[in-house]
Short mmCIF file of C-alpha atoms (C1' of nucleotides) in Angstrom, two decimals:
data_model
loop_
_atom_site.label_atom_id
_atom_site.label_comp_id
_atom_site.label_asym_id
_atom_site.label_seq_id
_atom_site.Cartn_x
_atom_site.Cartn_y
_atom_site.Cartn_z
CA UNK A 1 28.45 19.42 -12.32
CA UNK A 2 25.68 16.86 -12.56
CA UNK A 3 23.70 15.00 -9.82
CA UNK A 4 23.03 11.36 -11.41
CA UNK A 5 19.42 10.79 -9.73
CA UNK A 6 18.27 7.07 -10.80
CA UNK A 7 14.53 6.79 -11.76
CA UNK A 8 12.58 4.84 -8.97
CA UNK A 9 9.16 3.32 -9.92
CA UNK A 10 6.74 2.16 -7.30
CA UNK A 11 2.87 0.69 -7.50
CA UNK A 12 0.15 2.30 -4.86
CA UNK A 13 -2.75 -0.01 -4.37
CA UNK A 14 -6.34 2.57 -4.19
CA UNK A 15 -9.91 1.03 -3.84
CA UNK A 16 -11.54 2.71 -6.73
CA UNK A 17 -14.37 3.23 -4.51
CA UNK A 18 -12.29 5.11 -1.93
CA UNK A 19 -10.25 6.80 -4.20
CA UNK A 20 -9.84 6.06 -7.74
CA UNK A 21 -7.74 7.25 -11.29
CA UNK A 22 -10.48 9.30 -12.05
CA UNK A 23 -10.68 10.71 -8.88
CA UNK A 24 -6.41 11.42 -9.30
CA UNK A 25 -7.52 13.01 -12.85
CA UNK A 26 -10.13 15.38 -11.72
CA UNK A 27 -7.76 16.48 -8.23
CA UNK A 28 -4.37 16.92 -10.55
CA UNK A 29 -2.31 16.20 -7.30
CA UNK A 30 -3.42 14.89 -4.41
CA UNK A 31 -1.74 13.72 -0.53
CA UNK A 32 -1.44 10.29 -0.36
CA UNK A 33 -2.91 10.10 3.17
CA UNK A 34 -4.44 7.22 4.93
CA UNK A 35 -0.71 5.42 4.75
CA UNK A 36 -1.18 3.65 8.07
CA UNK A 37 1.65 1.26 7.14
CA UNK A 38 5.31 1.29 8.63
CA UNK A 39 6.91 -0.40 5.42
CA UNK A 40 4.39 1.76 2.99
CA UNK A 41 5.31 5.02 5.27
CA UNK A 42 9.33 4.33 4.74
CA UNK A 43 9.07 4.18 0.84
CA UNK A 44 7.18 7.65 1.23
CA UNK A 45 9.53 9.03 3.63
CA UNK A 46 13.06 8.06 2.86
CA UNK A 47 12.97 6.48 -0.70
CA UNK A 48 11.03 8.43 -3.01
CA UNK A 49 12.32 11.61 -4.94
CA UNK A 50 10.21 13.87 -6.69
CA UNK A 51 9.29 12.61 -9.88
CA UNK A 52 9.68 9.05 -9.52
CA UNK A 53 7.09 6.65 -11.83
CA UNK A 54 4.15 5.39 -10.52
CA UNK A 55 1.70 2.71 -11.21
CA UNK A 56 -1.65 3.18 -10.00
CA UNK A 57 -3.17 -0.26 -8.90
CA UNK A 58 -7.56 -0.58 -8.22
CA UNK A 59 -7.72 -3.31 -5.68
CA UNK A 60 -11.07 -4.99 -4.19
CA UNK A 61 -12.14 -4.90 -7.93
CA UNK A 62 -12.54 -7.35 -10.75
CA UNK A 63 -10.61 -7.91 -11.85
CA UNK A 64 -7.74 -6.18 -10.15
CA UNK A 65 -6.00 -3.88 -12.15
CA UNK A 66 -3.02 -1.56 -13.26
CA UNK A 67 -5.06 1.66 -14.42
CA UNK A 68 -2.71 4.45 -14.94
CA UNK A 69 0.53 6.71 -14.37
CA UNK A 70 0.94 8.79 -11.54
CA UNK A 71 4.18 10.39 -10.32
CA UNK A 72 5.75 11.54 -6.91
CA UNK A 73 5.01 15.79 -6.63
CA UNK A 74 6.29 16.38 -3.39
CA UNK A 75 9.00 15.85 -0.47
CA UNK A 76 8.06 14.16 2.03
CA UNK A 77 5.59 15.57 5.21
CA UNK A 78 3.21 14.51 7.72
CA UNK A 79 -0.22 13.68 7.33
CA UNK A 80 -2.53 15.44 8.34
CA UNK A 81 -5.25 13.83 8.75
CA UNK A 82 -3.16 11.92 11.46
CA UNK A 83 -3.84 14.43 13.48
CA UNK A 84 -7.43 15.80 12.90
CA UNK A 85 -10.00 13.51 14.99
CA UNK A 86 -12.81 13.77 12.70
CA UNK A 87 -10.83 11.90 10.06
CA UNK A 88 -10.86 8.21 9.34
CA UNK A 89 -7.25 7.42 9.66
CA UNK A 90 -6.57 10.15 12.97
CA UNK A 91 -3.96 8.54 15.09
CA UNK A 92 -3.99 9.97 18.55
CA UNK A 93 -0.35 8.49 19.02
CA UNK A 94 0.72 10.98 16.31
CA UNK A 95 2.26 14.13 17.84
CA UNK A 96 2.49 16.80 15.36
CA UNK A 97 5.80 17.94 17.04
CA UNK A 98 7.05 14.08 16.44
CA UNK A 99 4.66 13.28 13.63
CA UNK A 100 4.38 9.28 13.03
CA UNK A 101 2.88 9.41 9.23
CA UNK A 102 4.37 10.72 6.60
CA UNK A 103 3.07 11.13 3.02
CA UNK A 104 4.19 12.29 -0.21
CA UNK A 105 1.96 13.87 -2.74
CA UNK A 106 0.80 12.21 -6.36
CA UNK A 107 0.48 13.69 -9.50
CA UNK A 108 -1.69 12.26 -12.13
CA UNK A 109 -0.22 11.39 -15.36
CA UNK A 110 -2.05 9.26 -17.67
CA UNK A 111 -4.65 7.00 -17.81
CA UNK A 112 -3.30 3.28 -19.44
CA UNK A 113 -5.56 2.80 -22.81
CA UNK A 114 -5.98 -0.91 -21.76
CA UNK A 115 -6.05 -1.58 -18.18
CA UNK A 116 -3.31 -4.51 -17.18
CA UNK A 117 -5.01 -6.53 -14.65
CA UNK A 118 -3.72 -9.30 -12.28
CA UNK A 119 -4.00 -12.22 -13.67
CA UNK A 120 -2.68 -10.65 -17.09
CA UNK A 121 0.43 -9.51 -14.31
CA UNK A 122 0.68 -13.14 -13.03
CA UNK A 123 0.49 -15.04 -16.19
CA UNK A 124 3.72 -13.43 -17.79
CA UNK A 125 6.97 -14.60 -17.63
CA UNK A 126 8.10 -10.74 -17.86
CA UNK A 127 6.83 -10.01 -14.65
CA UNK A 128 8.69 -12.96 -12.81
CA UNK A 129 9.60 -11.21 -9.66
CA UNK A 130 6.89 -8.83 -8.66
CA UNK A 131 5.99 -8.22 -5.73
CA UNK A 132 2.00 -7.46 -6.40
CA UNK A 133 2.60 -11.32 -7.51
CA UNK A 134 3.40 -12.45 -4.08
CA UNK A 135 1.37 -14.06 -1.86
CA UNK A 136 -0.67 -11.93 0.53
CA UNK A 137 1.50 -9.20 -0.32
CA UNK A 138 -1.01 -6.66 1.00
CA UNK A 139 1.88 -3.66 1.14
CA UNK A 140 -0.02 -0.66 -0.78
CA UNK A 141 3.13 0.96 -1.70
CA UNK A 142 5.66 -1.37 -3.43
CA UNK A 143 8.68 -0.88 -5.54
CA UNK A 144 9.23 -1.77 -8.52
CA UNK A 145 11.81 -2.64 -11.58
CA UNK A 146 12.00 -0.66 -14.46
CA UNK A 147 11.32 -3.75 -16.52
CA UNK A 148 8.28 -4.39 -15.07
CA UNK A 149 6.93 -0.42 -15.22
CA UNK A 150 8.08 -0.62 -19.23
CA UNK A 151 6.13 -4.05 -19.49
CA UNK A 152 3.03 -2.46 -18.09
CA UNK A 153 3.31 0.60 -20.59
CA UNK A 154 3.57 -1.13 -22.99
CA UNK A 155 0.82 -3.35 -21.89
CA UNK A 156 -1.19 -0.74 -21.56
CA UNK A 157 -1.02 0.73 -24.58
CA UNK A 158 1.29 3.55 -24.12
"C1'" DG B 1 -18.93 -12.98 1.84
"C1'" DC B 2 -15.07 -16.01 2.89
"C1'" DC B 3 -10.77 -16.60 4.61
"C1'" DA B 4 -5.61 -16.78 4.25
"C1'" DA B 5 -1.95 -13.90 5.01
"C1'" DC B 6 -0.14 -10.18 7.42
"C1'" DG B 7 0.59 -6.45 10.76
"C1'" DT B 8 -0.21 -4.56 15.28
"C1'" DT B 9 -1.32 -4.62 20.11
"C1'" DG B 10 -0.81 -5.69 24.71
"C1'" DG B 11 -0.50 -8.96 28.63
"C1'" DC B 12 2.90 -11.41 30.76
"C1'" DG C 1 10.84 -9.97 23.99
"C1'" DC C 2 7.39 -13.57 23.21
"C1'" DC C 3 3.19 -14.70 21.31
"C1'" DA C 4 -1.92 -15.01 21.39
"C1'" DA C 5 -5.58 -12.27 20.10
"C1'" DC C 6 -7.32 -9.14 17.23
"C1'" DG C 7 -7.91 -6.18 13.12
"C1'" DT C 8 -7.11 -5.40 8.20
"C1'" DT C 9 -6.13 -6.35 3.43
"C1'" DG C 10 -7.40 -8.04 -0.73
"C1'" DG C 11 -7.88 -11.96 -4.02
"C1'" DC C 12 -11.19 -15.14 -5.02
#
DNA sequence: GCCAACGTTGGC
DNA sequence: GCCAACGTTGGC
């Protein structure tokens, strides 16, 4: 008896400064923590499976850019650094017995050979439909079709 | 650094 | 539950 599980493939926004691909290299796996996000904190929670595909996006750089793989490595559970009040992104409103954030863990995968950037993403017809092309679509966790994960493979030199 | 687009907060 | 004020995101 199988379980069909269908591949999911999402985009997480980082500021390379903050945290970038190199950064995922070096750590292996890392929390995605900081999520402070309703819609972002839903994908994490009740969406993604272990394993799903994963671009990883560098925003508040030039220009903005797909720069690697990365794939979901764990269930879902809270943050923790929700809770801790020396931490940037501590909520006081999140009780650990009814914890508000929720994050997933990423694993790195690959760096792309060729970074596909924005306006690369916006200028083809073959990404007609993506979200990251939306206006002010700030959402740092995003879905996305398997079309447009293949396109920016191949893009990208893998 | 600017600012448009969003999301959240809180008074009412 | 509305909505103005405020804070943040993120491309440019």
């Amino acid at each position: 008896m199988f379980t069909l599980v269908v591949m999911q493939y999402w985009l997480i926004k980082s500021e390379p400064d903050a945290y970038s691909i190199d950064d995922l290299a070096s750590d292996k796996v890392e929390p995605w923590d900081g999520i402070r996000n309703y819609q972002a904190r839903n994908f994490m929670r009740d969406t993604m499976r272990v394993g799903d595909k994963v671009l990883f996006y560098h925003s508040q750089v030039k220009p903005p850019a797909v720069v690697g793989l990365a794939e979901v490595a764990s269930e879902p559970y809270p943050d923790p650094t929700a809770f801790d009040p020396n931490e940037k992104y501590y909520d006081p409103k999140s009780d650990p017995a009814n914890p508000r954030w929720i994050l997933v863990d990423m694993r790195y995968v690959a760096h792309l050979a060729e970074p596909v950037t924005l306006p690369q993403i916006k200028d083809d017809p073959k990404f007609d439909g993506m979200m990251l092309r939306q206006r002010g679509a700030r959402l740092s966790i995003q879905p996305v079709d398997k079309k447009h994960y293949d396109r920016v493979v191949k893009l990208g030199g893998l």
